PDB file of C-alpha atoms in Angstrom:
ATOM      1  CA  MET U   1     -61.258  55.959  30.441  1.00  0.00           C
ATOM      2  CA  PRO U   2     -58.548  58.483  31.296  1.00  0.00           C
ATOM      3  CA  THR U   3     -58.158  59.186  34.960  1.00  0.00           C
ATOM      4  CA  HIS U   4     -56.464  61.986  36.809  1.00  0.00           C
ATOM      5  CA  ALA U   5     -52.936  61.244  37.911  1.00  0.00           C
ATOM      6  CA  ASP U   6     -53.752  61.940  41.552  1.00  0.00           C
ATOM      7  CA  SER U   7     -56.962  59.882  41.604  1.00  0.00           C
ATOM      8  CA  THR U   8     -55.659  57.588  44.334  1.00  0.00           C
ATOM      9  CA  SER U   9     -54.874  60.383  46.773  1.00  0.00           C
ATOM     10  CA  THR U  10     -57.169  61.114  49.657  1.00  0.00           C
ATOM     11  CA  PRO U  11     -58.620  64.622  49.880  1.00  0.00           C
ATOM     12  CA  GLY U  12     -58.603  66.505  53.146  1.00  0.00           C
ATOM     13  CA  PRO U  13     -61.721  66.592  55.267  1.00  0.00           C
ATOM     14  CA  ASP U  14     -64.710  68.302  53.684  1.00  0.00           C
ATOM     15  CA  PRO U  15     -63.106  70.047  50.704  1.00  0.00           C
ATOM     16  CA  VAL U  16     -64.989  73.182  49.691  1.00  0.00           C
ATOM     17  CA  ILE U  17     -66.484  72.564  46.244  1.00  0.00           C
ATOM     18  CA  ALA U  18     -68.076  75.784  45.018  1.00  0.00           C
ATOM     19  CA  GLY U  19     -70.971  75.703  42.607  1.00  0.00           C
ATOM     20  CA  LEU U  20     -70.507  78.081  39.670  1.00  0.00           C
ATOM     21  CA  LEU U  21     -73.613  78.577  37.547  1.00  0.00           C
ATOM     22  CA  LEU U  22     -73.245  80.285  34.164  1.00  0.00           C
ATOM     23  CA  ALA U  23     -76.570  82.017  33.493  1.00  0.00           C
ATOM     24  CA  ALA U  24     -75.672  85.112  31.473  1.00  0.00           C
ATOM     25  CA  GLY U  25     -76.824  84.134  27.987  1.00  0.00           C
ATOM     26  CA  GLY U  26     -79.295  86.250  26.084  1.00  0.00           C
ATOM     27  CA  GLY U  27     -81.064  83.414  24.276  1.00  0.00           C
ATOM     28  CA  ARG U  28     -80.325  84.763  20.800  1.00  0.00           C
ATOM     29  CA  ARG U  29     -81.854  81.711  19.096  1.00  0.00           C
ATOM     30  CA  LEU U  30     -84.863  81.996  21.397  1.00  0.00           C
ATOM     31  CA  GLY U  31     -85.712  85.457  20.130  1.00  0.00           C
ATOM     32  CA  GLY U  32     -83.705  87.246  22.785  1.00  0.00           C
ATOM     33  CA  ARG U  33     -85.323  85.586  25.788  1.00  0.00           C
ATOM     34  CA  PRO U  34     -82.671  85.218  28.514  1.00  0.00           C
ATOM     35  CA  LYS U  35     -82.389  81.559  29.458  1.00  0.00           C
ATOM     36  CA  ALA U  36     -82.258  82.378  33.165  1.00  0.00           C
ATOM     37  CA  LEU U  37     -85.831  83.698  32.977  1.00  0.00           C
ATOM     38  CA  LEU U  38     -87.400  80.856  30.981  1.00  0.00           C
ATOM     39  CA  ALA U  39     -90.316  79.374  32.894  1.00  0.00           C
ATOM     40  CA  TYR U  40     -89.692  75.925  34.357  1.00  0.00           C
ATOM     41  CA  ARG U  41     -92.222  74.355  36.690  1.00  0.00           C
ATOM     42  CA  GLY U  42     -93.694  77.763  37.322  1.00  0.00           C
ATOM     43  CA  ARG U  43     -90.448  79.498  38.261  1.00  0.00           C
ATOM     44  CA  PRO U  44     -87.432  80.998  36.433  1.00  0.00           C
ATOM     45  CA  LEU U  45     -85.104  78.327  35.084  1.00  0.00           C
ATOM     46  CA  VAL U  46     -82.153  79.771  37.007  1.00  0.00           C
ATOM     47  CA  GLU U  47     -83.799  78.766  40.290  1.00  0.00           C
ATOM     48  CA  ASN U  48     -83.826  75.117  39.229  1.00  0.00           C
ATOM     49  CA  ALA U  49     -80.128  75.238  38.352  1.00  0.00           C
ATOM     50  CA  VAL U  50     -79.286  76.746  41.752  1.00  0.00           C
ATOM     51  CA  ARG U  51     -81.372  74.099  43.525  1.00  0.00           C
ATOM     52  CA  VAL U  52     -79.553  71.324  41.678  1.00  0.00           C
ATOM     53  CA  LEU U  53     -76.133  72.618  42.750  1.00  0.00           C
ATOM     54  CA  ARG U  54     -77.273  73.082  46.334  1.00  0.00           C
ATOM     55  CA  GLU U  55     -78.846  69.622  46.605  1.00  0.00           C
ATOM     56  CA  ALA U  56     -75.674  68.085  45.152  1.00  0.00           C
ATOM     57  CA  GLY U  57     -73.694  69.490  48.077  1.00  0.00           C
ATOM     58  CA  CYS U  58     -71.947  72.394  46.369  1.00  0.00           C
ATOM     59  CA  GLY U  59     -71.239  75.601  48.225  1.00  0.00           C
ATOM     60  CA  PRO U  60     -70.689  78.481  48.166  1.00  0.00           C
ATOM     61  CA  LEU U  61     -72.900  79.109  45.142  1.00  0.00           C
ATOM     62  CA  HIS U  62     -71.926  81.811  42.641  1.00  0.00           C
ATOM     63  CA  VAL U  63     -74.289  82.729  39.800  1.00  0.00           C
ATOM     64  CA  VAL U  64     -73.049  84.699  36.787  1.00  0.00           C
ATOM     65  CA  LEU U  65     -75.710  86.903  35.173  1.00  0.00           C
ATOM     66  CA  GLY U  66     -75.537  89.012  32.038  1.00  0.00           C
ATOM     67  CA  ALA U  67     -78.556  89.540  29.776  1.00  0.00           C
ATOM     68  CA  ARG U  68     -81.260  91.514  31.618  1.00  0.00           C
ATOM     69  CA  ALA U  69     -79.473  90.867  34.884  1.00  0.00           C
ATOM     70  CA  ALA U  70     -81.629  93.350  36.798  1.00  0.00           C
ATOM     71  CA  GLU U  71     -84.777  91.476  35.777  1.00  0.00           C
ATOM     72  CA  VAL U  72     -83.282  88.158  36.788  1.00  0.00           C
ATOM     73  CA  ARG U  73     -82.367  89.551  40.205  1.00  0.00           C
ATOM     74  CA  GLU U  74     -85.906  90.886  40.600  1.00  0.00           C
ATOM     75  CA  GLN U  75     -87.807  87.825  39.418  1.00  0.00           C
ATOM     76  CA  ALA U  76     -85.674  84.914  40.614  1.00  0.00           C
ATOM     77  CA  ASP U  77     -85.048  83.825  44.185  1.00  0.00           C
ATOM     78  CA  LEU U  78     -81.266  83.645  44.433  1.00  0.00           C
ATOM     79  CA  THR U  79     -81.157  83.684  48.222  1.00  0.00           C
ATOM     80  CA  GLY U  80     -77.859  82.376  49.552  1.00  0.00           C
ATOM     81  CA  CYS U  81     -76.048  82.913  46.247  1.00  0.00           C
ATOM     82  CA  VAL U  82     -73.286  85.318  45.346  1.00  0.00           C
ATOM     83  CA  VAL U  83     -74.573  87.021  42.195  1.00  0.00           C
ATOM     84  CA  VAL U  84     -71.875  88.088  39.745  1.00  0.00           C
ATOM     85  CA  ASP U  85     -72.681  90.560  36.972  1.00  0.00           C
ATOM     86  CA  ASN U  86     -70.814  90.002  33.719  1.00  0.00           C
ATOM     87  CA  PRO U  87     -70.979  93.212  31.672  1.00  0.00           C
ATOM     88  CA  ASP U  88     -69.150  91.434  28.836  1.00  0.00           C
ATOM     89  CA  TRP U  89     -71.669  88.601  28.495  1.00  0.00           C
ATOM     90  CA  THR U  90     -72.168  89.260  24.777  1.00  0.00           C
ATOM     91  CA  GLU U  91     -68.581  88.063  24.206  1.00  0.00           C
ATOM     92  CA  GLY U  92     -69.670  84.511  25.005  1.00  0.00           C
ATOM     93  CA  MET U  93     -69.384  81.874  27.685  1.00  0.00           C
ATOM     94  CA  GLY U  94     -65.666  82.451  28.144  1.00  0.00           C
ATOM     95  CA  SER U  95     -66.250  85.874  29.668  1.00  0.00           C
ATOM     96  CA  SER U  96     -68.776  84.444  32.138  1.00  0.00           C
ATOM     97  CA  LEU U  97     -66.401  81.667  33.142  1.00  0.00           C
ATOM     98  CA  ARG U  98     -63.632  84.205  33.743  1.00  0.00           C
ATOM     99  CA  ALA U  99     -65.951  86.406  35.811  1.00  0.00           C
ATOM    100  CA  GLY U 100     -67.149  83.452  37.846  1.00  0.00           C
ATOM    101  CA  LEU U 101     -63.697  82.103  38.598  1.00  0.00           C
ATOM    102  CA  ALA U 102     -62.507  85.578  39.567  1.00  0.00           C
ATOM    103  CA  SER U 103     -65.391  85.873  42.009  1.00  0.00           C
ATOM    104  CA  LEU U 104     -64.289  82.668  43.727  1.00  0.00           C
ATOM    105  CA  ALA U 105     -60.801  83.987  44.479  1.00  0.00           C
ATOM    106  CA  GLY U 106     -60.317  84.251  48.200  1.00  0.00           C
ATOM    107  CA  THR U 107     -63.276  82.025  49.087  1.00  0.00           C
ATOM    108  CA  GLY U 108     -61.071  79.111  50.094  1.00  0.00           C
ATOM    109  CA  ALA U 109     -62.770  76.832  47.583  1.00  0.00           C
ATOM    110  CA  SER U 110     -60.723  73.824  46.535  1.00  0.00           C
ATOM    111  CA  ALA U 111     -62.590  73.486  43.248  1.00  0.00           C
ATOM    112  CA  ALA U 112     -65.363  74.997  41.156  1.00  0.00           C
ATOM    113  CA  LEU U 113     -68.110  72.792  39.794  1.00  0.00           C
ATOM    114  CA  VAL U 114     -69.392  74.598  36.721  1.00  0.00           C
ATOM    115  CA  SER U 115     -72.913  74.065  35.393  1.00  0.00           C
ATOM    116  CA  LEU U 116     -75.033  75.714  32.711  1.00  0.00           C
ATOM    117  CA  VAL U 117     -78.458  77.232  33.327  1.00  0.00           C
ATOM    118  CA  ASP U 118     -80.081  75.663  30.265  1.00  0.00           C
ATOM    119  CA  GLN U 119     -79.624  71.962  31.056  1.00  0.00           C
ATOM    120  CA  PRO U 120     -82.589  71.010  33.282  1.00  0.00           C
ATOM    121  CA  GLY U 121     -82.163  67.355  32.416  1.00  0.00           C
ATOM    122  CA  ILE U 122     -79.074  67.245  34.638  1.00  0.00           C
ATOM    123  CA  GLY U 123     -80.170  66.829  38.237  1.00  0.00           C
ATOM    124  CA  PRO U 124     -78.510  66.631  41.648  1.00  0.00           C
ATOM    125  CA  ALA U 125     -77.520  62.969  41.294  1.00  0.00           C
ATOM    126  CA  ALA U 126     -75.304  63.632  38.270  1.00  0.00           C
ATOM    127  CA  VAL U 127     -73.816  66.780  39.772  1.00  0.00           C
ATOM    128  CA  ALA U 128     -73.041  64.937  43.007  1.00  0.00           C
ATOM    129  CA  ARG U 129     -71.350  62.156  41.041  1.00  0.00           C
ATOM    130  CA  VAL U 130     -69.007  64.690  39.434  1.00  0.00           C
ATOM    131  CA  ARG U 131     -68.449  66.451  42.752  1.00  0.00           C
ATOM    132  CA  GLU U 132     -67.473  63.211  44.442  1.00  0.00           C
ATOM    133  CA  ALA U 133     -64.716  62.660  41.858  1.00  0.00           C
ATOM    134  CA  TYR U 134     -62.744  65.554  43.372  1.00  0.00           C
ATOM    135  CA  ARG U 135     -59.331  64.453  44.637  1.00  0.00           C
ATOM    136  CA  SER U 136     -57.144  67.559  44.938  1.00  0.00           C
ATOM    137  CA  PRO U 137     -56.873  71.225  43.853  1.00  0.00           C
ATOM    138  CA  SER U 138     -55.460  69.962  40.552  1.00  0.00           C
ATOM    139  CA  SER U 139     -58.486  67.770  39.809  1.00  0.00           C
ATOM    140  CA  LEU U 140     -60.056  67.982  36.367  1.00  0.00           C
ATOM    141  CA  VAL U 141     -63.387  66.178  36.057  1.00  0.00           C
ATOM    142  CA  ALA U 142     -66.271  66.182  33.575  1.00  0.00           C
ATOM    143  CA  ALA U 143     -69.559  64.384  33.277  1.00  0.00           C
ATOM    144  CA  ALA U 144     -69.819  62.063  30.299  1.00  0.00           C
ATOM    145  CA  TYR U 145     -72.848  60.857  28.367  1.00  0.00           C
ATOM    146  CA  GLY U 146     -72.261  57.687  26.411  1.00  0.00           C
ATOM    147  CA  GLY U 147     -68.545  58.342  26.842  1.00  0.00           C
ATOM    148  CA  GLU U 148     -68.733  61.847  25.376  1.00  0.00           C
ATOM    149  CA  ARG U 149     -67.597  64.750  27.554  1.00  0.00           C
ATOM    150  CA  GLY U 150     -70.320  67.121  28.742  1.00  0.00           C
ATOM    151  CA  HIS U 151     -71.414  69.191  31.732  1.00  0.00           C
ATOM    152  CA  PRO U 152     -71.071  69.762  34.576  1.00  0.00           C
ATOM    153  CA  VAL U 153     -67.310  70.072  34.857  1.00  0.00           C
ATOM    154  CA  LEU U 154     -65.125  70.406  37.938  1.00  0.00           C
ATOM    155  CA  PHE U 155     -61.958  72.486  37.980  1.00  0.00           C
ATOM    156  CA  GLY U 156     -59.536  72.268  40.883  1.00  0.00           C
ATOM    157  CA  ALA U 157     -58.403  75.686  42.101  1.00  0.00           C
ATOM    158  CA  ASP U 158     -54.862  75.138  40.832  1.00  0.00           C
ATOM    159  CA  ARG U 159     -56.256  75.222  37.289  1.00  0.00           C
ATOM    160  CA  TRP U 160     -58.323  78.390  37.499  1.00  0.00           C
ATOM    161  CA  ALA U 161     -55.646  80.817  36.319  1.00  0.00           C
ATOM    162  CA  ASP U 162     -54.860  78.821  33.185  1.00  0.00           C
ATOM    163  CA  ILE U 163     -58.533  78.278  32.401  1.00  0.00           C
ATOM    164  CA  ALA U 164     -59.251  82.001  32.760  1.00  0.00           C
ATOM    165  CA  ALA U 165     -56.330  82.815  30.478  1.00  0.00           C
ATOM    166  CA  THR U 166     -57.630  80.563  27.702  1.00  0.00           C
ATOM    167  CA  ALA U 167     -61.404  81.052  28.073  1.00  0.00           C
ATOM    168  CA  THR U 168     -62.388  83.192  25.091  1.00  0.00           C
ATOM    169  CA  GLY U 169     -65.528  83.564  23.017  1.00  0.00           C
ATOM    170  CA  ASP U 170     -67.918  80.639  23.354  1.00  0.00           C
ATOM    171  CA  LYS U 171     -65.108  78.142  23.867  1.00  0.00           C
ATOM    172  CA  GLY U 172     -65.326  78.353  27.652  1.00  0.00           C
ATOM    173  CA  ALA U 173     -62.841  75.868  29.097  1.00  0.00           C
ATOM    174  CA  ARG U 174     -62.595  73.741  25.964  1.00  0.00           C
ATOM    175  CA  ILE U 175     -59.000  74.755  25.224  1.00  0.00           C
ATOM    176  CA  HIS U 176     -57.850  73.726  28.694  1.00  0.00           C
ATOM    177  CA  LEU U 177     -59.854  70.507  28.580  1.00  0.00           C
ATOM    178  CA  THR U 178     -58.403  69.596  25.196  1.00  0.00           C
ATOM    179  CA  GLU U 179     -54.825  70.413  26.123  1.00  0.00           C
ATOM    180  CA  HIS U 180     -55.098  68.418  29.360  1.00  0.00           C
ATOM    181  CA  ALA U 181     -57.232  65.549  28.084  1.00  0.00           C
ATOM    182  CA  ASN U 182     -54.820  62.985  29.532  1.00  0.00           C
ATOM    183  CA  GLU U 183     -55.454  64.422  33.013  1.00  0.00           C
ATOM    184  CA  LEU U 184     -59.236  64.455  32.705  1.00  0.00           C
ATOM    185  CA  THR U 185     -61.470  62.139  34.718  1.00  0.00           C
ATOM    186  CA  LEU U 186     -64.685  61.335  32.886  1.00  0.00           C
ATOM    187  CA  VAL U 187     -67.625  60.392  35.087  1.00  0.00           C
ATOM    188  CA  GLU U 188     -70.391  58.612  33.189  1.00  0.00           C
ATOM    189  CA  CYS U 189     -73.789  60.166  33.956  1.00  0.00           C
ATOM    190  CA  GLY U 190     -75.868  59.000  31.017  1.00  0.00           C
ATOM    191  CA  ASP U 191     -77.724  56.553  33.242  1.00  0.00           C
ATOM    192  CA  ILE U 192     -79.067  59.292  35.542  1.00  0.00           C
ATOM    193  CA  ALA U 193     -79.242  62.473  33.447  1.00  0.00           C
ATOM    194  CA  GLU U 194     -79.984  63.912  30.004  1.00  0.00           C
ATOM    195  CA  ALA U 195     -77.588  66.539  28.710  1.00  0.00           C
ATOM    196  CA  PHE U 196     -79.855  68.451  26.329  1.00  0.00           C
ATOM    197  CA  ASP U 197     -79.660  72.243  25.985  1.00  0.00           C
ATOM    198  CA  ILE U 198     -82.528  74.725  25.670  1.00  0.00           C
ATOM    199  CA  ASP U 199     -81.270  76.590  22.613  1.00  0.00           C
ATOM    200  CA  THR U 200     -84.107  76.915  20.082  1.00  0.00           C
ATOM    201  CA  PRO U 201     -87.906  77.344  20.212  1.00  0.00           C
ATOM    202  CA  PRO U 202     -88.563  73.602  19.689  1.00  0.00           C
ATOM    203  CA  ASP U 203     -86.408  72.901  22.749  1.00  0.00           C
ATOM    204  CA  LEU U 204     -88.875  74.818  24.925  1.00  0.00           C
ATOM    205  CA  ALA U 205     -91.153  71.777  24.874  1.00  0.00           C
ATOM    206  CA  ARG U 206     -88.649  70.097  27.196  1.00  0.00           C
ATOM    207  CA  LEU U 207     -89.508  72.658  29.888  1.00  0.00           C
ATOM    208  CA  ALA U 208     -93.165  71.660  29.992  1.00  0.00           C
TER     209      ALA U 208
END
């Protein structure tokens, strides 16, 4: 398993690991139902994703909204979160990642732990495991499932500018992750989480 070059260094006391939740998608394959507003345990799905980040020890919490953002603000309890509107959400995940990273500038965060709103099978234990792999502002960490890279991912602040410059369309941070694969720490989470997405109508059964 590749490990980050600085993995033996000791981080300073209490590094600030921000939680960055990407929740802007319009649910095109779900008939245009925004994923943030899907019902999960009686509440909007976005609330579960925020809870997971908070319970894993991330903070501050920034939530990127796009599709029907006004409705999400009205219906979901996002107390304690910085809500970021992405007017370019139709361009894909890359635009939301750029908006989210930009919103973290000046917060003093050492890293951003990025999660997706439509993966309720990933709970606080897996997120905390990725968070705890932080070593420095150049850290690059991703959860793995059976050895395959997945979410959440952690980006040290020193990497944000390059990630924002290469995050286009629905690629998100994939270009950066691919180009820096030898610097990536993979943290196996398959024993404590399931990395399924809620993308199509049959997937909705997983929210029951």
